Coordinates of C-alpha atoms in Angstrom, one line a residue:
X1 CA 229.6 169.3 -45.7
X2 CA 233.1 168.0 -46.5
X3 CA 235.4 166.3 -44.0
X4 CA 238.8 165.3 -45.3
X5 CA 241.2 163.7 -42.9
X6 CA 244.4 161.7 -42.8
X7 CA 245.2 159.7 -39.7
X8 CA 244.8 162.2 -36.8
X9 CA 244.4 165.5 -38.7
X10 CA 241.8 166.9 -41.1
X11 CA 239.9 169.7 -42.6
X12 CA 236.1 170.3 -42.2
X13 CA 234.1 172.6 -44.4
X14 CA 230.4 173.4 -44.5
X15 CA 228.6 175.7 -46.8
X16 CA 225.1 176.5 -48.1
X17 CA 223.2 178.3 -50.8
X18 CA 219.6 179.5 -50.7
X19 CA 217.2 181.4 -52.9
X20 CA 213.9 182.8 -51.5
X21 CA 211.4 183.1 -54.3
X22 CA 208.9 185.0 -52.1
X23 CA 211.5 187.6 -51.0
X24 CA 212.8 188.1 -54.5
X25 CA 209.3 188.7 -55.8
X26 CA 208.6 192.4 -56.1
X27 CA 204.8 191.9 -55.7
X28 CA 204.1 193.2 -52.2
X29 CA 200.8 193.7 -50.5
X30 CA 201.4 197.2 -49.0
X31 CA 203.0 200.4 -50.1
X32 CA 204.1 203.7 -48.5
X33 CA 201.2 206.1 -48.0
X34 CA 203.3 209.1 -49.0
X35 CA 205.2 207.8 -52.0
X36 CA 203.1 204.9 -53.2
X37 CA 206.4 202.9 -53.4
X38 CA 206.6 199.3 -52.3
X39 CA 209.4 198.5 -49.8
X40 CA 211.8 195.9 -51.2
X41 CA 213.6 194.0 -48.4
X42 CA 216.2 192.8 -50.9
X43 CA 217.2 196.4 -51.9
X44 CA 220.0 196.6 -49.4
X45 CA 222.9 194.3 -50.4
X46 CA 223.5 193.0 -46.9
X47 CA 219.8 192.4 -46.3
X48 CA 219.6 190.5 -49.6
X49 CA 222.3 188.1 -48.4
X50 CA 220.4 187.5 -45.2
X51 CA 216.9 186.6 -46.4
X52 CA 216.8 186.7 -50.2
X53 CA 219.7 185.0 -51.9
X54 CA 223.2 184.0 -50.8
X55 CA 226.0 181.5 -50.9
X56 CA 227.8 181.1 -47.6
X57 CA 230.9 179.4 -46.3
X58 CA 229.9 178.3 -42.7
X59 CA 232.4 176.2 -40.8
X60 CA 235.9 176.0 -42.2
X61 CA 238.6 174.7 -39.9
X62 CA 241.5 172.4 -39.5
X63 CA 241.6 169.9 -36.6
X64 CA 243.8 167.3 -35.0
X65 CA 243.8 164.7 -32.3
X66 CA 247.0 164.1 -30.4
X67 CA 248.4 163.0 -27.1
X68 CA 250.4 165.0 -24.6
X69 CA 252.1 162.4 -22.5
X70 CA 249.2 160.0 -22.1
X71 CA 246.6 162.7 -22.1
X72 CA 244.3 163.0 -25.2
X73 CA 244.5 166.5 -26.8
X74 CA 242.2 167.8 -29.5
X75 CA 242.5 171.1 -31.3
X76 CA 240.6 173.1 -33.9
X77 CA 241.6 176.3 -35.7
X78 CA 239.3 178.3 -38.0
X79 CA 235.7 179.4 -38.3
X80 CA 233.7 177.1 -36.0
X81 CA 230.8 176.9 -33.5
X82 CA 231.7 176.1 -29.9
X83 CA 229.0 174.0 -28.2
X84 CA 229.0 174.8 -24.5
X85 CA 226.2 174.7 -22.0
X86 CA 223.1 172.5 -21.6
X87 CA 220.2 174.8 -22.8
X88 CA 218.0 173.2 -25.5
X89 CA 215.3 175.8 -26.2
X90 CA 215.8 178.9 -24.0
X91 CA 218.3 181.4 -25.4
X92 CA 220.9 183.7 -23.8
X93 CA 222.5 180.9 -21.8
X94 CA 226.1 179.7 -21.9
X95 CA 225.7 179.2 -25.7
X96 CA 225.6 183.0 -26.0
X97 CA 229.3 182.7 -27.1
X98 CA 227.9 181.9 -30.5
X99 CA 226.2 184.6 -32.7
X100 CA 222.9 183.5 -34.3
X101 CA 221.3 184.2 -37.6
X102 CA 217.7 184.7 -36.4
X103 CA 216.3 184.9 -39.9
X104 CA 217.6 181.4 -40.7
X105 CA 216.0 179.8 -37.6
X106 CA 212.5 180.0 -39.1
X107 CA 213.4 179.2 -42.7
X108 CA 211.7 176.0 -44.0
X109 CA 214.0 173.0 -43.5
X110 CA 216.6 175.1 -41.7
X111 CA 218.8 173.3 -39.1
X112 CA 220.6 174.8 -36.1
X113 CA 223.9 174.3 -37.7
X114 CA 222.8 176.8 -40.3
X115 CA 221.6 179.4 -37.8
X116 CA 224.7 179.4 -35.5
X117 CA 227.3 181.7 -37.0
X118 CA 230.8 180.2 -37.0
X119 CA 233.5 182.5 -35.6
X120 CA 237.3 182.4 -36.2
X121 CA 238.6 180.6 -33.1
X122 CA 241.3 178.5 -31.6
X123 CA 239.8 175.7 -29.5
X124 CA 241.5 173.0 -27.5
X125 CA 240.5 170.1 -25.2
X126 CA 242.8 168.2 -22.9
X127 CA 241.7 165.0 -21.1
X128 CA 243.8 165.4 -17.9
X129 CA 242.4 162.2 -16.4
X130 CA 239.6 159.8 -17.4
X131 CA 237.2 161.9 -15.3
X132 CA 238.6 165.5 -15.7
X133 CA 238.8 167.5 -18.8
X134 CA 239.9 171.1 -19.7
X135 CA 238.6 173.1 -22.7
X136 CA 239.6 176.6 -23.7
X137 CA 239.0 178.8 -26.7
X138 CA 240.2 182.2 -28.0
X139 CA 238.2 184.0 -30.6
X140 CA 240.3 186.2 -32.9
X141 CA 237.2 187.4 -34.8
X142 CA 233.8 188.8 -33.8
X143 CA 230.4 188.2 -35.4
X144 CA 227.1 189.9 -34.6
X145 CA 223.7 188.2 -34.3
X146 CA 221.8 188.9 -37.5
X147 CA 218.3 190.4 -37.0
X148 CA 215.6 189.7 -39.6
X149 CA 215.9 192.7 -42.0
X150 CA 213.0 195.2 -42.1
X151 CA 210.3 194.1 -44.5
X152 CA 211.0 190.4 -44.1
X153 CA 208.2 188.3 -42.6
X154 CA 209.7 187.8 -39.1
X155 CA 211.0 191.4 -38.6
X156 CA 209.5 193.3 -35.7
X157 CA 211.6 196.4 -36.1
X158 CA 211.7 198.8 -39.1
X159 CA 215.2 200.2 -38.7
X160 CA 217.4 197.9 -36.6
X161 CA 218.4 195.4 -39.2
X162 CA 220.3 195.9 -42.4
X163 CA 218.2 197.9 -44.9
X164 CA 216.6 199.9 -42.0
X165 CA 218.1 203.1 -43.3
X166 CA 215.4 203.2 -46.0
X167 CA 212.7 203.6 -43.3
X168 CA 214.5 206.0 -40.9
X169 CA 213.3 206.1 -37.3
X170 CA 209.9 207.7 -37.3
X171 CA 209.5 209.8 -34.2
X172 CA 205.7 210.2 -34.6
X173 CA 205.7 213.6 -32.7
X174 CA 202.3 215.1 -33.5
X175 CA 201.2 212.0 -35.5
X176 CA 203.2 212.6 -38.6
X177 CA 203.1 209.9 -41.4
X178 CA 206.0 207.7 -42.1
X179 CA 208.6 209.4 -44.2
X180 CA 211.0 207.0 -45.9
X181 CA 214.5 207.8 -47.1
X182 CA 213.5 208.3 -50.7
X183 CA 210.8 210.7 -49.9
X184 CA 213.1 212.6 -47.5
X185 CA 215.9 212.9 -50.0
X186 CA 213.5 214.2 -52.7
X187 CA 212.0 216.7 -50.3
X188 CA 215.4 218.0 -49.1
X189 CA 216.6 218.3 -52.7
X190 CA 213.5 220.4 -53.5
X191 CA 214.5 222.7 -50.6
X192 CA 218.1 222.8 -51.9
X193 CA 217.0 223.6 -55.4
X194 CA 214.7 226.4 -54.2
X195 CA 217.6 228.0 -52.3
X196 CA 219.9 227.6 -55.2
X197 CA 217.6 229.2 -57.6
X198 CA 216.4 231.9 -55.2
X199 CA 212.8 230.7 -55.1
X200 CA 213.1 230.0 -51.4
X201 CA 214.8 232.3 -48.9
X202 CA 217.4 230.7 -46.5
X203 CA 215.1 231.7 -43.6
X204 CA 212.1 230.0 -45.0
X205 CA 214.2 227.0 -46.1
X206 CA 215.5 226.6 -42.5
X207 CA 211.9 226.4 -41.3
X208 CA 210.9 223.8 -43.9
X209 CA 214.1 221.8 -43.2
X210 CA 213.7 221.9 -39.5
X211 CA 210.2 220.3 -39.8
X212 CA 211.8 217.1 -41.2
X213 CA 214.7 217.1 -38.7
X214 CA 212.2 217.3 -35.8
X215 CA 210.3 214.2 -36.9
X216 CA 212.9 211.8 -38.2
X217 CA 216.0 210.2 -36.8
X218 CA 218.4 209.0 -39.5
X219 CA 220.1 205.6 -39.6
X220 CA 223.3 205.3 -41.6
X221 CA 223.5 202.4 -44.1
X222 CA 225.0 199.1 -43.0
X223 CA 228.2 199.2 -40.9
X224 CA 228.3 203.0 -40.9
X225 CA 225.6 202.9 -38.2
X226 CA 227.4 200.3 -36.2
X227 CA 230.1 200.7 -33.5
X228 CA 231.7 197.3 -33.7
X229 CA 233.9 195.9 -30.9
X230 CA 237.5 194.7 -31.3
X231 CA 237.9 191.3 -32.9
X232 CA 240.2 190.0 -30.1
X233 CA 239.9 189.8 -26.4
X234 CA 237.2 187.0 -26.4
X235 CA 238.1 183.8 -24.6
X236 CA 236.7 181.0 -22.5
X237 CA 237.7 178.2 -20.1
X238 CA 235.7 175.1 -19.2
X239 CA 236.6 172.6 -16.5
X240 CA 234.5 169.4 -16.6
X241 CA 234.3 166.5 -14.1
X242 CA 232.7 163.1 -14.9
X243 CA 231.4 161.5 -11.7
X244 CA 230.5 157.8 -12.2
X245 CA 229.7 157.5 -8.5
X246 CA 226.9 160.1 -8.9
X247 CA 225.1 158.2 -11.6
X248 CA 227.4 159.3 -14.4
X249 CA 226.9 163.0 -13.7
X250 CA 228.9 165.5 -15.6
X251 CA 229.6 168.9 -13.9
X252 CA 231.3 171.9 -15.7
X253 CA 232.5 175.3 -14.6
X254 CA 233.0 178.1 -17.1
X255 CA 234.5 181.5 -17.4
X256 CA 234.0 183.5 -20.6
X257 CA 234.9 187.0 -21.7
X258 CA 233.0 188.0 -24.8
X259 CA 231.7 191.0 -26.7
X260 CA 228.0 191.5 -27.2
X261 CA 226.5 190.0 -30.3
X262 CA 223.3 191.9 -29.8
X263 CA 222.9 195.6 -30.8
X264 CA 222.1 198.4 -28.4
X265 CA 220.7 201.7 -29.7
X266 CA 222.4 204.9 -28.8
X267 CA 221.9 208.2 -30.5
X268 CA 223.6 211.4 -31.7
X269 CA 221.3 214.3 -30.6
X270 CA 219.9 216.8 -33.0
X271 CA 221.4 220.2 -33.4
X272 CA 218.8 222.9 -34.0
X273 CA 221.1 225.8 -33.5
X274 CA 221.1 228.6 -36.0
X275 CA 224.7 227.7 -37.0
X276 CA 223.8 224.1 -37.6
X277 CA 220.6 224.8 -39.6
X278 CA 222.4 227.4 -41.7
X279 CA 225.2 225.0 -42.4
X280 CA 222.8 222.3 -43.5
X281 CA 220.9 224.7 -45.8
X282 CA 224.2 225.7 -47.4
X283 CA 225.0 222.0 -47.9
X284 CA 221.6 221.4 -49.5
X285 CA 222.1 224.3 -51.8
X286 CA 225.5 223.1 -52.9
X287 CA 224.9 219.3 -53.0
X288 CA 222.3 216.8 -54.2
X289 CA 221.3 214.6 -51.3
X290 CA 221.9 210.9 -52.0
X291 CA 222.3 207.7 -50.1
X292 CA 226.0 208.4 -49.9
X293 CA 225.8 211.8 -48.1
X294 CA 222.5 212.2 -46.2
X295 CA 224.2 211.5 -42.9
X296 CA 226.4 214.6 -43.4
X297 CA 223.4 216.7 -42.3
X298 CA 224.1 217.8 -38.7
X299 CA 220.6 219.0 -37.6
X300 CA 219.1 215.5 -37.7
X301 CA 219.5 213.1 -34.8
X302 CA 221.1 209.8 -35.7
X303 CA 220.7 206.3 -34.3
X304 CA 223.8 204.2 -33.7
X305 CA 224.1 200.5 -33.0
X306 CA 226.6 199.7 -30.2
X307 CA 228.1 196.3 -29.4
X308 CA 229.5 196.4 -25.9
X309 CA 232.8 194.8 -25.2
X310 CA 234.1 192.6 -22.3
X311 CA 231.0 191.0 -20.8
X312 CA 232.2 188.6 -18.2
X313 CA 230.3 185.4 -17.6
X314 CA 230.8 182.8 -14.9
X315 CA 228.7 179.7 -15.2
X316 CA 228.0 176.1 -14.1
X317 CA 226.2 173.3 -15.9
X318 CA 225.4 169.6 -15.2
X319 CA 223.8 166.7 -16.9
X320 CA 222.9 163.3 -15.5
X321 CA 220.4 160.4 -16.0
X322 CA 218.0 158.5 -13.8
X323 CA 216.6 155.5 -15.6
X324 CA 215.0 156.7 -18.8
X325 CA 215.0 160.3 -17.7
X326 CA 217.8 162.8 -18.4
X327 CA 218.3 165.9 -16.3
X328 CA 220.4 168.9 -17.3
X329 CA 220.7 172.5 -16.2
X330 CA 222.9 175.6 -16.1
X331 CA 223.3 178.8 -14.1
X332 CA 225.1 181.8 -15.6
X333 CA 226.2 185.0 -13.9
X334 CA 227.1 188.0 -16.1
X335 CA 228.9 191.2 -15.1
X336 CA 228.3 194.4 -17.0
X337 CA 225.7 193.2 -19.4
X338 CA 224.3 196.0 -21.5
X339 CA 220.5 196.6 -21.3
X340 CA 218.6 199.0 -23.5
X341 CA 217.2 202.2 -22.1
X342 CA 213.6 202.8 -23.3
X343 CA 214.1 204.0 -26.9
X344 CA 211.4 206.8 -26.5
X345 CA 213.5 208.3 -23.6
X346 CA 216.4 208.2 -25.9
X347 CA 214.4 210.0 -28.7
X348 CA 213.2 212.6 -26.2
X349 CA 216.8 213.4 -25.4
X350 CA 217.7 213.5 -29.0
X351 CA 214.9 215.9 -30.3
X352 CA 212.5 217.6 -27.9
X353 CA 215.3 218.3 -25.4
X354 CA 217.4 219.8 -28.2
X355 CA 214.5 222.1 -29.2
X356 CA 214.5 223.3 -25.7
X357 CA 218.2 223.9 -25.8
X358 CA 217.8 226.5 -28.6
X359 CA 216.3 228.9 -26.1
X360 CA 213.1 229.3 -28.1
X361 CA 210.3 230.2 -25.6
X362 CA 207.9 228.1 -27.6
X363 CA 210.0 225.0 -26.9
X364 CA 210.9 225.8 -23.3
X365 CA 208.4 223.3 -21.9
X366 CA 210.3 220.5 -23.5
X367 CA 213.3 221.1 -21.1
X368 CA 213.7 218.1 -18.8
X369 CA 211.2 216.0 -20.7
X370 CA 213.7 213.1 -21.1
X371 CA 214.8 211.1 -18.0
X372 CA 218.2 210.6 -19.8
X373 CA 220.9 213.0 -18.6
X374 CA 224.7 213.1 -18.6
X375 CA 226.8 211.8 -15.7
X376 CA 226.8 215.2 -14.1
X377 CA 223.0 215.4 -14.2
X378 CA 222.7 217.9 -17.0
X379 CA 220.7 217.3 -20.2
X380 CA 222.4 216.1 -23.3
X381 CA 223.6 219.0 -25.5
X382 CA 223.3 219.3 -29.4
X383 CA 225.3 216.8 -31.4
X384 CA 226.3 214.7 -28.3
X385 CA 226.1 211.0 -28.3
X386 CA 223.5 209.8 -25.8
X387 CA 224.5 206.3 -24.5
X388 CA 221.4 204.2 -24.9
X389 CA 222.1 201.5 -22.3
X390 CA 223.0 200.7 -18.7
X391 CA 225.4 198.0 -17.6
X392 CA 223.9 195.5 -15.2
X393 CA 224.7 192.2 -13.6
X394 CA 222.3 189.4 -14.4
X395 CA 221.7 185.8 -13.2
X396 CA 220.0 183.2 -15.4
X397 CA 219.1 179.6 -14.6
X398 CA 217.4 176.9 -16.5
X399 CA 216.6 173.2 -16.1
X400 CA 215.9 170.6 -18.8
X401 CA 214.1 167.3 -18.3
X402 CA 213.9 164.7 -21.1
X403 CA 212.0 161.4 -20.6
X404 CA 211.6 158.4 -22.8
X405 CA 208.1 157.0 -22.3
X406 CA 208.6 154.0 -24.5
X407 CA 205.8 152.6 -26.7
X408 CA 202.8 154.9 -26.4
X409 CA 199.6 155.5 -28.5
X410 CA 200.9 153.0 -31.1
X411 CA 204.3 154.7 -31.4
X412 CA 207.5 152.8 -30.9
X413 CA 208.8 155.7 -28.8
X414 CA 207.5 158.9 -27.2
X415 CA 210.0 161.5 -26.2
X416 CA 209.0 164.3 -23.8
X417 CA 211.1 167.4 -23.0
X418 CA 210.4 170.4 -20.7
X419 CA 212.7 173.2 -20.1
X420 CA 212.1 175.9 -17.4
X421 CA 214.2 179.1 -17.2
X422 CA 214.3 182.5 -15.6
X423 CA 216.5 185.5 -15.4
X424 CA 217.0 188.2 -12.8
X425 CA 218.4 191.7 -13.4
X426 CA 220.3 192.3 -10.2
X427 CA 220.4 196.1 -10.2
X428 CA 217.2 196.9 -12.1
X429 CA 216.4 200.7 -11.8
X430 CA 213.1 201.7 -10.5
X431 CA 210.7 202.5 -13.3
X432 CA 210.0 205.9 -11.8
X433 CA 213.7 206.6 -12.2
X434 CA 214.5 205.0 -15.6
X435 CA 212.6 202.6 -17.8
X436 CA 214.3 200.0 -19.9
X437 CA 213.1 199.1 -23.4
X438 CA 210.7 196.3 -24.0
X439 CA 208.4 195.1 -26.8
X440 CA 205.4 197.3 -27.5
X441 CA 206.6 200.3 -25.6
X442 CA 206.3 202.8 -28.4
X443 CA 205.5 205.7 -26.0
X444 CA 207.1 207.0 -22.9
X445 CA 205.8 205.7 -19.6
X446 CA 205.5 209.2 -18.1
X447 CA 206.9 212.7 -18.3
X448 CA 209.4 213.6 -15.7
X449 CA 208.6 217.3 -15.6
X450 CA 204.9 216.6 -15.0
X451 CA 203.6 217.9 -18.3
X452 CA 200.7 215.6 -19.4
X453 CA 199.7 218.0 -22.2
X454 CA 203.1 217.6 -23.8
X455 CA 202.8 213.8 -23.5
X456 CA 199.5 213.9 -25.3
X457 CA 200.9 216.2 -28.0
X458 CA 204.2 214.3 -28.6
X459 CA 203.0 210.7 -28.4
X460 CA 199.2 210.5 -28.0
X461 CA 199.3 209.8 -24.2
X462 CA 201.3 207.6 -21.8
X463 CA 202.4 204.1 -22.6
X464 CA 199.9 201.5 -21.3
X465 CA 201.9 198.4 -22.1
X466 CA 204.1 197.1 -19.3
X467 CA 207.8 197.9 -19.2
X468 CA 210.5 195.3 -18.4
X469 CA 210.7 193.8 -15.0
X470 CA 213.5 192.7 -12.6
X471 CA 212.6 189.0 -12.9
X472 CA 211.0 187.0 -15.7
X473 CA 210.5 183.3 -16.4
X474 CA 208.9 180.8 -18.7
X475 CA 209.0 177.3 -20.0
X476 CA 209.2 175.3 -23.3
X477 CA 207.9 171.8 -23.9
X478 CA 208.2 169.2 -26.7
X479 CA 206.4 165.9 -27.3
X480 CA 207.6 163.8 -30.2
X481 CA 206.2 160.5 -31.3
X482 CA 208.2 158.0 -33.4
X483 CA 206.4 155.6 -35.7
X484 CA 208.8 153.3 -37.5
X485 CA 208.4 151.5 -40.8
X486 CA 204.8 152.7 -41.2
X487 CA 204.5 152.4 -44.9
X488 CA 207.2 150.9 -47.2
X489 CA 210.0 151.7 -44.8
X490 CA 208.9 155.2 -44.1
X491 CA 209.3 156.5 -40.5
X492 CA 206.8 159.1 -39.3
X493 CA 207.5 161.4 -36.4
X494 CA 204.7 163.9 -35.3
X495 CA 205.6 166.5 -32.7
X496 CA 204.1 169.3 -30.6
X497 CA 206.2 172.2 -29.3
X498 CA 204.7 174.6 -26.8
X499 CA 206.2 177.8 -25.4
X500 CA 204.8 179.9 -22.5
X501 CA 206.4 183.1 -21.0
X502 CA 204.7 182.9 -17.6
X503 CA 205.7 186.1 -15.7
X504 CA 207.7 189.2 -16.2
X505 CA 209.3 190.9 -19.3
X506 CA 213.0 190.9 -20.1
X507 CA 214.6 194.1 -21.3
X508 CA 216.1 194.4 -24.8
X509 CA 218.3 193.1 -26.2
X510 CA 217.8 189.8 -24.3
X511 CA 214.6 188.9 -26.2
X512 CA 213.7 186.1 -23.8
X513 CA 210.4 186.4 -22.0
X514 CA 207.3 188.5 -22.6
X515 CA 204.6 187.9 -19.9
X516 CA 201.6 185.9 -21.2
X517 CA 203.2 185.2 -24.6
X518 CA 202.6 181.7 -26.0
X519 CA 203.4 179.8 -29.2
X520 CA 202.6 176.3 -30.5
X521 CA 204.1 174.4 -33.3
X522 CA 202.5 171.2 -34.8
X523 CA 204.7 169.3 -37.1
X524 CA 205.4 165.9 -38.7
X525 CA 208.5 164.5 -40.3
X526 CA 208.6 161.7 -42.8
X527 CA 211.9 159.9 -43.2
X528 CA 213.0 157.2 -45.7
X529 CA 216.2 155.3 -45.1
X530 CA 217.8 158.4 -43.5
X531 CA 218.2 159.9 -47.0
X532 CA 214.9 161.3 -48.0
X533 CA 212.9 163.4 -45.6
X534 CA 209.9 165.7 -45.7
X535 CA 208.7 168.0 -43.0
X536 CA 205.4 169.9 -42.6
X537 CA 205.0 172.4 -39.8
X538 CA 202.4 174.9 -38.5
X539 CA 203.4 177.6 -36.1
X540 CA 201.0 179.8 -34.1
X541 CA 201.8 182.8 -31.9
X542 CA 199.3 184.2 -29.4
X543 CA 198.9 185.7 -25.9
X544 CA 200.9 188.5 -24.3
X545 CA 199.9 191.6 -22.4
X546 CA 198.4 194.4 -24.5
X547 CA 200.3 194.7 -27.7
X548 CA 203.7 193.4 -26.4
X549 CA 203.6 190.2 -28.6
X550 CA 204.8 191.5 -32.0
X551 CA 204.6 188.0 -33.5
X552 CA 200.9 187.6 -32.7
X553 CA 199.9 188.0 -36.4
X554 CA 202.8 186.0 -37.8
X555 CA 201.3 182.4 -37.9
X556 CA 202.8 180.4 -40.8
X557 CA 203.0 177.0 -42.4
X558 CA 206.3 175.6 -43.7
X559 CA 207.1 172.6 -45.8
X560 CA 210.5 171.2 -46.9
X561 CA 212.0 168.2 -48.6
X562 CA 215.6 167.0 -48.1
X563 CA 217.9 164.5 -49.6
X564 CA 221.2 163.5 -47.9
X565 CA 224.0 161.9 -49.8

């Protein structure tokens, strides 16, 4: 960090460099069953920057403190994080105005200031009176939340993050093995070579080619798969009152307009028409398929990542104290928040429905299999983009209580914190009408045309894991002991962090609560003169309904040493 200032103006810059030896090591435990190749999470250039090796400029802004009349006025311009709201541990609150690098959150020794992604913004604060303050910001840039890349330790999705194009989206219809991009390109080039040399007839080639198109959804590399929103149009206003007569309570009201930082999956449906298959066979015969052109094939369905614009949030927060106990909380109401439709329903619209659209009697039973239809009630047609989300209003509330217990169990201080939160989806569709996507729902929850045999064939039965619910809640708790000057001036601070999602499941991409899921972290920090510090931490993930907890087998131990100048 570097802070250079002169009188009332200055420049603040923060950067970081990291190198992950484990991620950069090519020695992996598993390999692809078809190719024998080991997946390299660092192969994709963007994924490499996120979890393998990178040098980053984080905050970089100019600032100044002035007076307008007799009112203090502060301003910042540049890449910065805006700290609004009172949430400590539960995500998706008012602090959603900041994108998050999820991969950094669990890196050994990582701090929150490394995980929150600075955004180009103009921020200002005006102290109208001693007890009334106005803050506002305008973001002239947009940043997305960074998901752990596929193949990294904390990834729970094989295609959503950067580098996911190498895995494709495996549809699994009929129990097919995973076909990665390298294997697919090699297979398609064999078909093209066969047509080009006359060893394979176009008709036979079309049949061979269609087999791949029916079982894989393609993901374009990097930003080619993403529909980014505009940079501008994001702003916020905060009005804050300090009330000494109410035990020094601070109350704030907010209005924010922002673009989603979390991706939503939509899809371009497959096209199995004779014209499309014939065109693709001609393309294979005339071109070698590479990473640069595989998305030119029209018969494959393709996944797209959407970031919805103009989510409106209205919120209130407060904080106060009562003796040695601090209370804080916030309530946020969002209009038109995007929620992910069950991804299997999306895939049914993208592939089986398109087989039915060809008019082939053998595929007629697939017609109406997907619950997803166009606005006029008709099924999606070949090559159309099927929007993978609904817009819904949501209400979220959370309360945080922090208490200082004083000397306890030989410690000079014991700090306890508990945060309880919940969220309600105001216009949640009935699951019999449309299911939203949640963790562990790798199969459809039912077949709308009443064809259980098809359900068994396509996905080995109906999904038994629960789908997202209208309401969900949970809590987080921390206990931290502080032992000062234990040995030669070394301070020791053991801690316990416990998380419990009590009831309900939030739909993607909220990633908040999964009923029954729990986690516990046991850690201890050693500090010497606020310069040297070492931290040891053990994290365990357990609980959850069925197989909804994708982190259940991701327990880990981390250790870090820091030196501050």
